[in-house]
Amino acid sequence: MGDRWQVTVDRGVCIGSGMCAATAPDHFRLDSARQSHPVNPETDAAEPVLAAAEGCQVEAIVLALTGSGEVVFPPREE
């Protein structure tokens, strides 16, 4: 069994560019206020989800390992 991610979008940071929904339409939707939401807050680790997070201009998408909460993206600054 592969990793599972907890997907969250910081609505205070999201600018509603729609890049996440364009990159991973099965995983992200924009609401009427043009704020992003994960379709499923917990999902199997998948390249489209990571690509959407990496493509977010303001790093509003956070991916963490389900269970441990270890952040997968964005990378920790050292």
PDB file of C-alpha atoms in Angstrom:
ATOM      1  CA  MET A   1       0.000   0.000   0.000  1.00  0.00           C
ATOM      2  CA  GLY A   2       1.400   3.430  -0.995  1.00  0.00           C
ATOM      3  CA  ASP A   3       1.489   6.674   0.911  1.00  0.00           C
ATOM      4  CA  ARG A   4      -1.653   8.679   1.518  1.00  0.00           C
ATOM      5  CA  TRP A   5      -1.682  12.451   1.733  1.00  0.00           C
ATOM      6  CA  GLN A   6      -3.771  14.888   3.691  1.00  0.00           C
ATOM      7  CA  VAL A   7      -4.434  17.766   1.274  1.00  0.00           C
ATOM      8  CA  THR A   8      -5.245  21.233   2.580  1.00  0.00           C
ATOM      9  CA  VAL A   9      -5.558  24.624   0.928  1.00  0.00           C
ATOM     10  CA  ASP A  10      -4.919  27.762   2.967  1.00  0.00           C
ATOM     11  CA  ARG A  11      -7.851  29.929   1.912  1.00  0.00           C
ATOM     12  CA  GLY A  12      -6.162  32.982   3.408  1.00  0.00           C
ATOM     13  CA  VAL A  13      -3.294  32.531   0.945  1.00  0.00           C
ATOM     14  CA  CYS A  14      -5.113  31.134  -2.130  1.00  0.00           C
ATOM     15  CA  ILE A  15      -5.396  33.728  -4.907  1.00  0.00           C
ATOM     16  CA  GLY A  16      -7.770  31.656  -7.032  1.00  0.00           C
ATOM     17  CA  SER A  17      -5.542  31.391 -10.090  1.00  0.00           C
ATOM     18  CA  GLY A  18      -7.082  28.011 -10.908  1.00  0.00           C
ATOM     19  CA  MET A  19      -3.749  26.411 -11.779  1.00  0.00           C
ATOM     20  CA  CYS A  20      -4.355  23.569  -9.334  1.00  0.00           C
ATOM     21  CA  ALA A  21      -7.741  22.762 -10.870  1.00  0.00           C
ATOM     22  CA  ALA A  22      -6.242  22.939 -14.366  1.00  0.00           C
ATOM     23  CA  THR A  23      -3.276  20.737 -13.403  1.00  0.00           C
ATOM     24  CA  ALA A  24      -5.218  18.181 -11.359  1.00  0.00           C
ATOM     25  CA  PRO A  25      -8.940  18.569 -12.156  1.00  0.00           C
ATOM     26  CA  ASP A  26      -9.807  15.301 -10.443  1.00  0.00           C
ATOM     27  CA  HIS A  27      -8.283  16.590  -7.207  1.00  0.00           C
ATOM     28  CA  PHE A  28      -9.066  20.344  -6.953  1.00  0.00           C
ATOM     29  CA  ARG A  29     -12.094  22.564  -7.554  1.00  0.00           C
ATOM     30  CA  LEU A  30     -12.659  26.309  -7.314  1.00  0.00           C
ATOM     31  CA  ASP A  31     -15.753  27.475  -5.446  1.00  0.00           C
ATOM     32  CA  SER A  32     -17.916  30.494  -6.305  1.00  0.00           C
ATOM     33  CA  ALA A  33     -15.442  32.756  -4.467  1.00  0.00           C
ATOM     34  CA  ARG A  34     -12.630  31.344  -6.691  1.00  0.00           C
ATOM     35  CA  GLN A  35     -11.036  29.608  -3.720  1.00  0.00           C
ATOM     36  CA  SER A  36      -9.497  26.176  -4.202  1.00  0.00           C
ATOM     37  CA  HIS A  37     -10.687  23.088  -2.355  1.00  0.00           C
ATOM     38  CA  PRO A  38      -9.384  19.529  -2.481  1.00  0.00           C
ATOM     39  CA  VAL A  39     -11.992  17.172  -3.945  1.00  0.00           C
ATOM     40  CA  ASN A  40     -10.893  14.622  -1.325  1.00  0.00           C
ATOM     41  CA  PRO A  41      -8.981  15.956   1.700  1.00  0.00           C
ATOM     42  CA  GLU A  42      -7.264  12.565   1.982  1.00  0.00           C
ATOM     43  CA  THR A  43      -5.965  10.929  -1.178  1.00  0.00           C
ATOM     44  CA  ASP A  44      -3.416   8.462  -2.443  1.00  0.00           C
ATOM     45  CA  ALA A  45      -0.059  10.079  -3.167  1.00  0.00           C
ATOM     46  CA  ALA A  46      -0.201  11.008  -6.843  1.00  0.00           C
ATOM     47  CA  GLU A  47       1.962  12.975  -9.252  1.00  0.00           C
ATOM     48  CA  PRO A  48      -0.889  15.290 -10.404  1.00  0.00           C
ATOM     49  CA  VAL A  49      -1.550  16.368  -6.806  1.00  0.00           C
ATOM     50  CA  LEU A  50       2.134  17.093  -6.227  1.00  0.00           C
ATOM     51  CA  ALA A  51       2.360  18.931  -9.571  1.00  0.00           C
ATOM     52  CA  ALA A  52      -0.610  21.112  -8.578  1.00  0.00           C
ATOM     53  CA  ALA A  53       0.987  21.938  -5.225  1.00  0.00           C
ATOM     54  CA  GLU A  54       4.328  22.707  -6.846  1.00  0.00           C
ATOM     55  CA  GLY A  55       2.612  24.897  -9.442  1.00  0.00           C
ATOM     56  CA  CYS A  56       0.732  26.986  -6.892  1.00  0.00           C
ATOM     57  CA  GLN A  57       2.162  30.490  -7.163  1.00  0.00           C
ATOM     58  CA  VAL A  58       1.641  31.239  -3.471  1.00  0.00           C
ATOM     59  CA  GLU A  59       2.202  27.751  -1.981  1.00  0.00           C
ATOM     60  CA  ALA A  60      -1.350  27.630  -0.631  1.00  0.00           C
ATOM     61  CA  ILE A  61      -1.518  23.830  -1.016  1.00  0.00           C
ATOM     62  CA  VAL A  62      -0.035  21.710   1.758  1.00  0.00           C
ATOM     63  CA  LEU A  63       0.497  17.975   1.402  1.00  0.00           C
ATOM     64  CA  ALA A  64       1.168  15.952   4.547  1.00  0.00           C
ATOM     65  CA  LEU A  65       1.484  12.231   5.151  1.00  0.00           C
ATOM     66  CA  THR A  66      -1.715  10.848   6.609  1.00  0.00           C
ATOM     67  CA  GLY A  67      -1.072   9.510  10.082  1.00  0.00           C
ATOM     68  CA  SER A  68       2.260  11.153  10.867  1.00  0.00           C
ATOM     69  CA  GLY A  69       1.411  14.636   9.582  1.00  0.00           C
ATOM     70  CA  GLU A  70       4.901  14.941   8.103  1.00  0.00           C
ATOM     71  CA  VAL A  71       4.808  17.699   5.484  1.00  0.00           C
ATOM     72  CA  VAL A  72       5.622  16.493   1.976  1.00  0.00           C
ATOM     73  CA  PHE A  73       5.099  19.892   0.326  1.00  0.00           C
ATOM     74  CA  PRO A  74       6.000  22.736   0.573  1.00  0.00           C
ATOM     75  CA  PRO A  75       9.553  21.829   1.525  1.00  0.00           C
ATOM     76  CA  ARG A  76      10.757  23.036   4.886  1.00  0.00           C
ATOM     77  CA  GLU A  77      13.146  25.947   4.719  1.00  0.00           C
ATOM     78  CA  GLU A  78      16.375  25.290   6.526  1.00  0.00           C
TER      79      GLU A  78
END
